[in-house]
Structures are given as C-alpha cells and as structure tokens.
Amino acid sequence: MTIQWFPGHMAKARREVTEKLKLVDIIFELVDARIPYSSRNPMIDEIIQHKPRLVLLNKADMADREATKEWIAFFAEKGIKALAINSQAGEGMRTIAQASQDIMKEKFDRLRAKGVKQPRAIRAMIVGIPNAGKSTLINRLAQKNIAKTGNTPGVTKSQQWIKVGKEMELLDTPGILWPKFEDQEVGKKLAITGAIKDTLLNLQDLTVYTLRFLEQVYPERLKERYNLESLPENTVEMFDHIGILRGCLMAGGLVDYDKVSELVIKEIRSEKFGRITFERPSDLMADK
Ligand SMILES: Nc1nc2c(ncn2[C@@H]2O[C@H](COP(=O)(O)OP(=O)(O)O)[C@@H](O)[C@H]2O)c(=O)[nH]1
Ligand SMILES: [Mg+2]
C-alpha cells in the first residue's frame, strides 16, 4: 500500500516517534542499503536529537558490496555506527545486539559507577520509511511472527516490549517516517526499489532513468543482459533494441515502450542485474 503523506500525517508521525523516543535508549534507523541516502527521513536528525542511534543498512543482500562498505565508512565519519543486515534471511542479527551494547556502554558504565548493579536490558525502537523492512526485522529479532510484514501496515494496537536475547528489549511497533519525496531523483530511486508505488510515476521516465544509471555505473552488466556489444547512442535506440530482443512489440511490429519499461523495471527488481546500489556517498558531495 502507499501511504499518502500529507502535512498532517507527517506531523502525526513525527509526534508518535517523538513520544516513543522517551521510552528507549537507542534508535535503530533502518534504511535500504541500495539507497541509504534516499531512504532516510529528511528530518531524522532533528526528530531523534541526541538519542544514540545505530543505522541499519537493510536489504544488504540486494546491494553492491563495495558501495555498502563506502556507506558504512561514510556514516562512521559522521560518528554514526552503521551495519549491513539482511532481515529477510536473518543475517547480521547478532551484530545488532553487540553494536547496541558498544554504543550504550558508556551510559551503562556511568550507571554502574553510581551503584546500579545490574544495568537493565537496552531498550530500542526501529524507525524507518515504509518498506524499509521494519516488520521483517522485528519478526527476525523476536524470532517469531509478531509484526505483520508486506504491503499492509502493522496492526498491533497496544505497545509491547519484545525480548531480544537477555540484553535487549525492542518496541513491537516501529516508528514509520516519510521519505524525501520532494526530490525527483530520490522519488525515482524510491520507486525502483519498491519503497513507493511506481504508479505514482511515469514508468517510461523511470526506465529511462534506470537505463542511464546502468549505462553509467554498471555498463558491462547492461551489455551482458541485453546482448549488446556496445552501448547504443541514445535511450530510444536502447528501448528499441531491448523491445526487439525480448519481443515487446505492438501489432505491426513497433516496439511497445511500456512493455519494455515493465520488463526492465521487473528485471532490476528481481536482481537480474545482480546486486545494485543506486547511490554512493560521493554522489552527495555535489548539492545534498
Ligand atoms: N531481500 C530482502 N528483502 C527484505 C529484507 N527485509 C525486508 N525485505 C522485504 O521488503 C518488503 C517490505 O518489508 P516490511 O518488513 O513489510 O517493511 P516495513 O514497511 O518497513 O515494515 C517485504 O517484501 C520484505 O520481505 C532484506 O533484508 N532483504
Ligand atoms: Mg511494516
């Protein structure tokens, strides 16, 4: 489903996260490893203030390994610990507890110094934009199906703490925040990765954007996938080539650009081009 973010909804989402902040020691900011900039909430720093945080680059199984390393280094430079995880397969779950303890160590040492014998479990909550994988991660950490996943929002009514091992407690309802959709390029990346419905965008525009991106960043994969010896001069030629190759034709044999678009988007989402990251930290230097 697509959440329509009106100013009122944004204010409400923000208020809800701010309320829950008081309950936790640490925030798990869940982002999509394929678009770690575009899948972050634009006001996240303002919303969570000085609360300790751990950035979780989820869906790392679909992202380019090299790019993920670059992003981890990028966050480290800002003094933020980031981890690559795959919530679907449950990879990296132990590293979350370990990193949380490292981040909270100072505070708990202070408590111990004040005579608190047994520091309580670390309390955490997950925040992220729709489809980042919040419910999937909650279920993984809980090791059972308690949060509803997929395209419907969580249905849990009252808040509960989920025990994660002995040292951690997780709020069972994540904080849902809006993405940065005011920027067109960000909107396209959100659509390609499935964070927002592609029906909100022109599918051909999205495909042109995607093909240009592949030409620049992953040209060999593009050539291999569509049997190209060299890259065509322009995008129309590329559409024509793919359309003829894959039989995306209209009556009369003309290339059906909508069909080509659907095909390309479907292939990229189903990892036919391999693991892809759509943005690098170096892309941010320009204007963001
Ligand atoms: N490949 C992959 N898919 C994931 C991962 N985490 C979540 N997903 C998928 O992403 C989609 C959205 O996940 P969901 O947990 O419902 O997101 P939420 O809206 O943030 O709660 C679902 O289809 C999940 O199966 C991951 O680490 N890797
Ligand atoms: Mg959910």
mmCIF file of C-alpha atoms and ligand atoms in Angstrom:
data_model
loop_
_atom_site.group_PDB
_atom_site.id
_atom_site.type_symbol
_atom_site.label_atom_id
_atom_site.label_comp_id
_atom_site.label_asym_id
_atom_site.label_seq_id
_atom_site.Cartn_x
_atom_site.Cartn_y
_atom_site.Cartn_z
ATOM 1 C CA MET A 1 0.000 0.000 0.000
ATOM 2 C CA THR A 2 1.030 3.589 -0.470
ATOM 3 C CA ILE A 3 0.862 5.910 2.453
ATOM 4 C CA GLN A 4 -0.194 9.386 1.412
ATOM 5 C CA TRP A 5 1.942 11.774 3.396
ATOM 6 C CA PHE A 6 0.082 14.997 3.947
ATOM 7 C CA PRO A 7 1.479 17.655 6.290
ATOM 8 C CA GLY A 8 -0.946 16.478 8.980
ATOM 9 C CA HIS A 9 0.240 12.891 8.635
ATOM 10 C CA MET A 10 3.855 13.946 8.791
ATOM 11 C CA ALA A 11 3.248 15.920 11.959
ATOM 12 C CA LYS A 12 1.432 12.953 13.481
ATOM 13 C CA ALA A 13 4.186 10.510 12.507
ATOM 14 C CA ARG A 14 6.766 12.803 13.971
ATOM 15 C CA ARG A 15 4.772 13.228 17.171
ATOM 16 C CA GLU A 16 4.397 9.473 17.555
ATOM 17 C CA VAL A 17 8.106 8.845 17.118
ATOM 18 C CA THR A 18 8.968 11.693 19.480
ATOM 19 C CA GLU A 19 6.631 10.219 22.118
ATOM 20 C CA LYS A 20 8.185 6.784 21.877
ATOM 21 C CA LEU A 21 11.715 8.196 21.940
ATOM 22 C CA LYS A 22 11.313 8.766 25.647
ATOM 23 C CA LEU A 23 10.838 5.053 26.180
ATOM 24 C CA VAL A 24 14.062 3.883 24.573
ATOM 25 C CA ASP A 25 17.830 4.077 24.974
ATOM 26 C CA ILE A 26 18.700 3.681 21.329
ATOM 27 C CA ILE A 27 17.159 4.112 17.896
ATOM 28 C CA PHE A 28 17.641 1.634 15.095
ATOM 29 C CA GLU A 29 17.367 3.709 11.961
ATOM 30 C CA LEU A 30 16.501 1.266 9.222
ATOM 31 C CA VAL A 31 17.382 2.268 5.674
ATOM 32 C CA ASP A 32 17.541 0.452 2.354
ATOM 33 C CA ALA A 33 21.185 -0.433 1.634
ATOM 34 C CA ARG A 34 20.552 0.194 -2.069
ATOM 35 C CA ILE A 35 19.597 3.816 -1.385
ATOM 36 C CA PRO A 36 20.958 4.781 2.037
ATOM 37 C CA TYR A 37 20.529 8.490 1.355
ATOM 38 C CA SER A 38 17.158 8.425 -0.391
ATOM 39 C CA SER A 39 15.538 6.038 2.076
ATOM 40 C CA ARG A 40 16.352 8.203 5.090
ATOM 41 C CA ASN A 41 13.760 10.502 6.533
ATOM 42 C CA PRO A 42 14.784 14.095 5.759
ATOM 43 C CA MET A 43 14.225 15.246 9.342
ATOM 44 C CA ILE A 44 15.635 12.268 11.149
ATOM 45 C CA ASP A 45 18.437 14.129 12.927
ATOM 46 C CA GLU A 46 16.017 16.757 14.155
ATOM 47 C CA ILE A 47 13.496 14.157 15.260
ATOM 48 C CA ILE A 48 15.784 11.889 17.218
ATOM 49 C CA GLN A 49 18.061 14.649 18.506
ATOM 50 C CA HIS A 50 20.894 13.306 20.627
ATOM 51 C CA LYS A 51 19.456 9.872 21.217
ATOM 52 C CA PRO A 52 22.071 7.203 20.493
ATOM 53 C CA ARG A 53 21.444 5.557 17.171
ATOM 54 C CA LEU A 54 22.501 2.627 15.077
ATOM 55 C CA VAL A 55 21.963 2.820 11.332
ATOM 56 C CA LEU A 56 20.944 -0.492 9.814
ATOM 57 C CA LEU A 57 21.554 -0.880 6.091
ATOM 58 C CA ASN A 58 18.848 -3.428 5.439
ATOM 59 C CA LYS A 59 18.407 -5.496 2.257
ATOM 60 C CA ALA A 60 22.203 -5.570 2.039
ATOM 61 C CA ASP A 61 21.746 -8.846 0.155
ATOM 62 C CA MET A 62 20.476 -6.798 -2.797
ATOM 63 C CA ALA A 63 23.066 -4.030 -2.571
ATOM 64 C CA ASP A 64 26.520 -3.737 -4.096
ATOM 65 C CA ARG A 65 29.036 -4.919 -1.511
ATOM 66 C CA GLU A 66 31.600 -2.247 -2.332
ATOM 67 C CA ALA A 67 29.016 0.510 -2.075
ATOM 68 C CA THR A 68 27.818 -0.827 1.276
ATOM 69 C CA LYS A 69 31.381 -0.568 2.593
ATOM 70 C CA GLU A 70 31.527 3.010 1.348
ATOM 71 C CA TRP A 71 28.288 3.830 3.160
ATOM 72 C CA ILE A 72 29.466 2.271 6.395
ATOM 73 C CA ALA A 73 32.613 4.410 6.172
ATOM 74 C CA PHE A 74 30.511 7.463 5.351
ATOM 75 C CA PHE A 75 28.402 7.037 8.489
ATOM 76 C CA ALA A 76 31.486 6.253 10.571
ATOM 77 C CA GLU A 77 32.954 9.603 9.546
ATOM 78 C CA LYS A 78 29.860 11.261 10.972
ATOM 79 C CA GLY A 79 30.352 9.322 14.175
ATOM 80 C CA ILE A 80 27.431 7.003 13.450
ATOM 81 C CA LYS A 81 27.818 3.259 13.584
ATOM 82 C CA ALA A 82 26.187 1.518 10.621
ATOM 83 C CA LEU A 83 25.737 -2.191 9.976
ATOM 84 C CA ALA A 84 24.799 -4.142 6.876
ATOM 85 C CA ILE A 85 21.979 -6.588 7.543
ATOM 86 C CA ASN A 86 19.547 -8.856 5.736
ATOM 87 C CA SER A 87 16.388 -9.045 7.792
ATOM 88 C CA GLN A 88 14.715 -11.454 5.439
ATOM 89 C CA ALA A 89 17.375 -14.121 5.946
ATOM 90 C CA GLY A 90 18.242 -13.028 9.471
ATOM 91 C CA GLU A 91 21.817 -12.083 8.651
ATOM 92 C CA GLY A 92 23.575 -9.644 10.946
ATOM 93 C CA MET A 93 21.091 -10.002 13.811
ATOM 94 C CA ARG A 94 23.782 -10.714 16.399
ATOM 95 C CA THR A 95 25.812 -7.722 15.301
ATOM 96 C CA ILE A 96 22.848 -5.503 16.193
ATOM 97 C CA ALA A 97 22.861 -6.551 19.838
ATOM 98 C CA GLN A 98 26.645 -6.284 20.018
ATOM 99 C CA ALA A 99 26.780 -2.829 18.432
ATOM 100 C CA SER A 100 23.951 -1.626 20.689
ATOM 101 C CA GLN A 101 25.900 -2.691 23.739
ATOM 102 C CA ASP A 102 29.020 -0.941 22.486
ATOM 103 C CA ILE A 103 27.049 2.238 21.876
ATOM 104 C CA MET A 104 25.349 2.072 25.285
ATOM 105 C CA LYS A 105 28.431 1.006 27.207
ATOM 106 C CA GLU A 106 29.368 4.488 28.366
ATOM 107 C CA LYS A 107 25.938 5.187 29.788
ATOM 108 C CA PHE A 108 25.708 1.833 31.490
ATOM 109 C CA ASP A 109 29.219 2.227 32.922
ATOM 110 C CA ARG A 110 28.083 5.524 34.409
ATOM 111 C CA LEU A 111 25.066 3.815 35.943
ATOM 112 C CA ARG A 112 27.288 1.112 37.356
ATOM 113 C CA ALA A 113 29.574 3.736 38.843
ATOM 114 C CA LYS A 114 26.523 5.195 40.573
ATOM 115 C CA GLY A 115 25.875 1.837 42.132
ATOM 116 C CA VAL A 116 23.296 0.385 39.782
ATOM 117 C CA LYS A 117 24.295 -3.258 39.969
ATOM 118 C CA GLN A 118 22.552 -4.868 37.080
ATOM 119 C CA PRO A 119 22.011 -2.485 34.188
ATOM 120 C CA ARG A 120 18.656 -3.303 32.671
ATOM 121 C CA ALA A 121 18.186 -4.519 29.133
ATOM 122 C CA ILE A 122 18.843 -1.970 26.410
ATOM 123 C CA ARG A 123 15.559 -0.606 25.109
ATOM 124 C CA ALA A 124 15.384 0.031 21.402
ATOM 125 C CA MET A 125 12.935 1.015 18.728
ATOM 126 C CA ILE A 126 13.074 0.761 14.960
ATOM 127 C CA VAL A 127 12.303 3.751 12.779
ATOM 128 C CA GLY A 128 12.230 3.933 9.013
ATOM 129 C CA ILE A 129 10.254 4.760 5.908
ATOM 130 C CA PRO A 130 7.594 2.356 4.568
ATOM 131 C CA ASN A 131 9.008 -0.850 3.106
ATOM 132 C CA ALA A 132 12.443 -0.434 4.644
ATOM 133 C CA GLY A 133 11.836 -3.805 6.282
ATOM 134 C CA LYS A 134 10.817 -2.758 9.787
ATOM 135 C CA SER A 135 8.285 -5.536 10.336
ATOM 136 C CA THR A 136 10.601 -8.140 8.853
ATOM 137 C CA LEU A 137 13.363 -7.060 11.222
ATOM 138 C CA ILE A 138 11.073 -7.063 14.256
ATOM 139 C CA ASN A 139 9.979 -10.599 13.432
ATOM 140 C CA ARG A 140 13.564 -11.702 12.987
ATOM 141 C CA LEU A 141 14.708 -10.208 16.237
ATOM 142 C CA ALA A 142 11.686 -11.632 18.023
ATOM 143 C CA GLN A 143 12.278 -14.964 16.307
ATOM 144 C CA LYS A 144 8.601 -15.336 15.686
ATOM 145 C CA ASN A 145 5.923 -13.740 13.609
ATOM 146 C CA ILE A 146 4.510 -10.935 15.642
ATOM 147 C CA ALA A 147 4.663 -7.992 13.270
ATOM 148 C CA LYS A 148 2.764 -8.093 10.049
ATOM 149 C CA THR A 149 5.006 -7.801 7.001
ATOM 150 C CA GLY A 150 4.328 -6.999 3.391
ATOM 151 C CA ASN A 151 2.311 -4.207 1.985
ATOM 152 C CA THR A 152 -0.052 -3.623 4.856
ATOM 153 C CA PRO A 153 0.859 -1.556 7.887
ATOM 154 C CA GLY A 154 1.365 -3.230 11.241
ATOM 155 C CA VAL A 155 -1.880 -3.903 13.032
ATOM 156 C CA THR A 156 -0.587 -4.102 16.564
ATOM 157 C CA LYS A 157 -2.632 -1.871 18.807
ATOM 158 C CA SER A 158 -1.016 -1.712 22.204
ATOM 159 C CA GLN A 159 2.690 -1.295 22.574
ATOM 160 C CA GLN A 160 4.690 -4.135 23.932
ATOM 161 C CA TRP A 161 8.295 -4.924 24.560
ATOM 162 C CA ILE A 162 9.799 -7.822 22.702
ATOM 163 C CA LYS A 163 12.673 -9.568 24.379
ATOM 164 C CA VAL A 164 15.700 -9.979 22.162
ATOM 165 C CA GLY A 165 18.102 -12.240 23.973
ATOM 166 C CA LYS A 166 18.837 -11.223 27.552
ATOM 167 C CA GLU A 167 20.262 -7.809 26.886
ATOM 168 C CA MET A 168 17.743 -6.122 24.668
ATOM 169 C CA GLU A 169 14.092 -5.142 24.533
ATOM 170 C CA LEU A 170 12.509 -3.863 21.381
ATOM 171 C CA LEU A 171 9.299 -1.864 20.976
ATOM 172 C CA ASP A 172 6.934 -4.020 18.951
ATOM 173 C CA THR A 173 5.661 -1.085 16.895
ATOM 174 C CA PRO A 174 8.177 0.686 14.688
ATOM 175 C CA GLY A 175 8.203 4.392 14.008
ATOM 176 C CA ILE A 176 7.051 4.998 10.447
ATOM 177 C CA LEU A 177 8.537 8.086 8.855
ATOM 178 C CA TRP A 178 8.087 9.678 5.468
ATOM 179 C CA PRO A 179 10.750 9.607 2.746
ATOM 180 C CA LYS A 180 12.346 12.569 0.941
ATOM 181 C CA PHE A 181 9.969 12.546 -1.981
ATOM 182 C CA GLU A 182 10.220 16.247 -2.773
ATOM 183 C CA ASP A 183 13.324 15.486 -4.828
ATOM 184 C CA GLN A 184 12.523 13.906 -8.232
ATOM 185 C CA GLU A 185 15.630 11.771 -8.376
ATOM 186 C CA VAL A 186 15.012 10.470 -4.883
ATOM 187 C CA GLY A 187 11.432 9.676 -5.914
ATOM 188 C CA LYS A 188 12.716 7.572 -8.796
ATOM 189 C CA LYS A 189 15.093 5.649 -6.579
ATOM 190 C CA LEU A 190 12.290 5.026 -4.091
ATOM 191 C CA ALA A 191 10.122 3.714 -6.919
ATOM 192 C CA ILE A 192 12.785 1.439 -8.418
ATOM 193 C CA THR A 193 13.450 -0.141 -5.054
ATOM 194 C CA GLY A 194 9.734 -0.528 -4.357
ATOM 195 C CA ALA A 195 9.525 1.921 -1.448
ATOM 196 C CA ILE A 196 6.797 3.858 -3.220
ATOM 197 C CA LYS A 197 4.364 2.649 -5.823
ATOM 198 C CA ASP A 198 5.663 3.125 -9.357
ATOM 199 C CA THR A 199 2.150 4.014 -10.471
ATOM 200 C CA LEU A 200 2.876 7.384 -8.900
ATOM 201 C CA LEU A 201 5.490 7.938 -11.570
ATOM 202 C CA ASN A 202 5.656 7.672 -15.294
ATOM 203 C CA LEU A 203 7.012 4.188 -15.923
ATOM 204 C CA GLN A 204 8.875 5.176 -19.078
ATOM 205 C CA ASP A 205 10.585 8.063 -17.264
ATOM 206 C CA LEU A 206 11.581 5.679 -14.521
ATOM 207 C CA THR A 207 13.015 3.265 -17.085
ATOM 208 C CA VAL A 208 14.951 5.973 -18.915
ATOM 209 C CA TYR A 209 16.420 6.996 -15.585
ATOM 210 C CA THR A 210 17.276 3.396 -14.714
ATOM 211 C CA LEU A 211 18.871 2.595 -18.057
ATOM 212 C CA ARG A 212 21.000 5.740 -17.901
ATOM 213 C CA PHE A 213 22.066 4.823 -14.411
ATOM 214 C CA LEU A 214 23.039 1.310 -15.544
ATOM 215 C CA GLU A 215 24.916 2.721 -18.541
ATOM 216 C CA GLN A 216 26.985 4.888 -16.259
ATOM 217 C CA VAL A 217 27.544 2.636 -13.295
ATOM 218 C CA TYR A 218 27.078 -0.940 -14.462
ATOM 219 C CA PRO A 219 27.600 -0.835 -18.271
ATOM 220 C CA GLU A 220 29.001 -4.362 -18.501
ATOM 221 C CA ARG A 221 26.008 -5.883 -16.783
ATOM 222 C CA LEU A 222 23.674 -3.994 -19.084
ATOM 223 C CA LYS A 223 25.535 -5.149 -22.190
ATOM 224 C CA GLU A 224 25.589 -8.717 -20.997
ATOM 225 C CA ARG A 225 21.918 -8.793 -20.063
ATOM 226 C CA TYR A 226 20.710 -7.442 -23.390
ATOM 227 C CA ASN A 227 23.350 -8.900 -25.722
ATOM 228 C CA LEU A 228 24.911 -5.577 -26.608
ATOM 229 C CA GLU A 229 28.423 -5.265 -27.992
ATOM 230 C CA SER A 230 28.438 -1.583 -27.292
ATOM 231 C CA LEU A 231 26.003 0.799 -25.688
ATOM 232 C CA PRO A 232 23.538 2.442 -28.087
ATOM 233 C CA GLU A 233 23.889 6.128 -28.937
ATOM 234 C CA ASN A 234 20.694 7.113 -27.162
ATOM 235 C CA THR A 235 17.929 5.807 -24.964
ATOM 236 C CA VAL A 236 15.416 5.372 -27.788
ATOM 237 C CA GLU A 237 17.815 3.012 -29.527
ATOM 238 C CA MET A 238 18.259 1.160 -26.263
ATOM 239 C CA PHE A 239 14.482 0.772 -25.872
ATOM 240 C CA ASP A 240 14.208 -0.414 -29.474
ATOM 241 C CA HIS A 241 16.987 -2.931 -29.040
ATOM 242 C CA ILE A 242 15.505 -4.396 -25.847
ATOM 243 C CA GLY A 243 11.994 -4.384 -27.357
ATOM 244 C CA ILE A 244 13.070 -6.342 -30.431
ATOM 245 C CA LEU A 245 15.302 -8.684 -28.451
ATOM 246 C CA ARG A 246 12.576 -9.533 -25.963
ATOM 247 C CA GLY A 247 9.560 -9.289 -28.229
ATOM 248 C CA CYS A 248 7.993 -6.299 -26.530
ATOM 249 C CA LEU A 249 6.101 -5.336 -29.663
ATOM 250 C CA MET A 250 2.758 -3.896 -30.643
ATOM 251 C CA ALA A 251 0.591 -5.054 -33.526
ATOM 252 C CA GLY A 252 2.504 -4.188 -36.672
ATOM 253 C CA GLY A 253 5.850 -4.865 -35.065
ATOM 254 C CA LEU A 254 6.524 -1.489 -33.491
ATOM 255 C CA VAL A 255 8.329 -1.551 -30.154
ATOM 256 C CA ASP A 256 5.996 -1.185 -27.205
ATOM 257 C CA TYR A 257 7.846 1.174 -24.870
ATOM 258 C CA ASP A 258 5.517 0.497 -21.974
ATOM 259 C CA LYS A 259 6.227 -3.217 -22.205
ATOM 260 C CA VAL A 260 9.959 -2.576 -22.411
ATOM 261 C CA SER A 261 9.672 -0.385 -19.331
ATOM 262 C CA GLU A 262 7.796 -3.019 -17.369
ATOM 263 C CA LEU A 263 10.348 -5.619 -18.360
ATOM 264 C CA VAL A 264 13.387 -3.561 -17.375
ATOM 265 C CA ILE A 265 11.910 -2.493 -14.043
ATOM 266 C CA LYS A 266 10.848 -6.039 -13.261
ATOM 267 C CA GLU A 267 14.302 -7.379 -14.112
ATOM 268 C CA ILE A 268 16.087 -4.850 -11.991
ATOM 269 C CA ARG A 269 13.808 -5.539 -9.023
ATOM 270 C CA SER A 270 14.274 -9.276 -9.340
ATOM 271 C CA GLU A 271 18.042 -8.836 -9.272
ATOM 272 C CA LYS A 272 18.618 -9.894 -12.892
ATOM 273 C CA PHE A 273 21.364 -7.277 -12.991
ATOM 274 C CA GLY A 274 22.876 -8.528 -9.786
ATOM 275 C CA ARG A 275 23.371 -6.573 -6.591
ATOM 276 C CA ILE A 276 22.895 -2.891 -7.229
ATOM 277 C CA THR A 277 23.305 0.245 -5.162
ATOM 278 C CA PHE A 278 21.719 3.303 -6.718
ATOM 279 C CA GLU A 279 23.704 5.958 -4.907
ATOM 280 C CA ARG A 280 27.143 6.377 -3.372
ATOM 281 C CA PRO A 281 28.358 8.736 -0.680
ATOM 282 C CA SER A 282 30.335 10.588 -3.358
ATOM 283 C CA ASP A 283 27.036 11.460 -5.100
ATOM 284 C CA LEU A 284 26.072 13.547 -2.091
ATOM 285 C CA MET A 285 29.010 15.902 -2.279
ATOM 286 C CA ALA A 286 27.524 17.894 -5.159
ATOM 287 C CA ASP A 287 24.480 19.533 -3.603
ATOM 288 C CA LYS A 288 22.918 17.440 -0.871
HETATM 289 N N1 LIG B 1 15.865 -9.023 0.010
HETATM 290 C C1 LIG B 1 15.435 -8.535 1.173
HETATM 291 N N2 LIG B 1 14.133 -8.225 1.324
HETATM 292 C C2 LIG B 1 13.731 -7.729 2.511
HETATM 293 C C3 LIG B 1 14.637 -7.539 3.587
HETATM 294 N N3 LIG B 1 13.933 -7.029 4.623
HETATM 295 C C4 LIG B 1 12.653 -6.903 4.214
HETATM 296 N N4 LIG B 1 12.514 -7.325 2.938
HETATM 297 C C5 LIG B 1 11.283 -7.311 2.127
HETATM 298 O O1 LIG B 1 10.877 -5.951 1.965
HETATM 299 C C6 LIG B 1 9.457 -5.835 1.944
HETATM 300 C C7 LIG B 1 8.990 -4.824 2.982
HETATM 301 O O2 LIG B 1 9.271 -5.339 4.268
HETATM 302 P P1 LIG B 1 8.410 -4.928 5.561
HETATM 303 O O3 LIG B 1 9.056 -5.589 6.733
HETATM 304 O O4 LIG B 1 6.973 -5.179 5.336
HETATM 305 O O5 LIG B 1 8.687 -3.341 5.590
HETATM 306 P P2 LIG B 1 8.074 -2.227 6.576
HETATM 307 O O6 LIG B 1 7.051 -1.474 5.773
HETATM 308 O O7 LIG B 1 9.248 -1.333 6.893
HETATM 309 O O8 LIG B 1 7.533 -2.906 7.779
HETATM 310 C C8 LIG B 1 8.929 -7.238 2.198
HETATM 311 O O9 LIG B 1 8.584 -7.805 0.948
HETATM 312 C C9 LIG B 1 10.116 -7.962 2.823
HETATM 313 O O10 LIG B 1 10.101 -9.340 2.575
HETATM 314 C C10 LIG B 1 16.015 -7.881 3.394
HETATM 315 O O11 LIG B 1 16.892 -7.725 4.253
HETATM 316 N N5 LIG B 1 16.345 -8.386 2.165
HETATM 317 MG MG MG B 2 5.533 -2.927 8.443
#
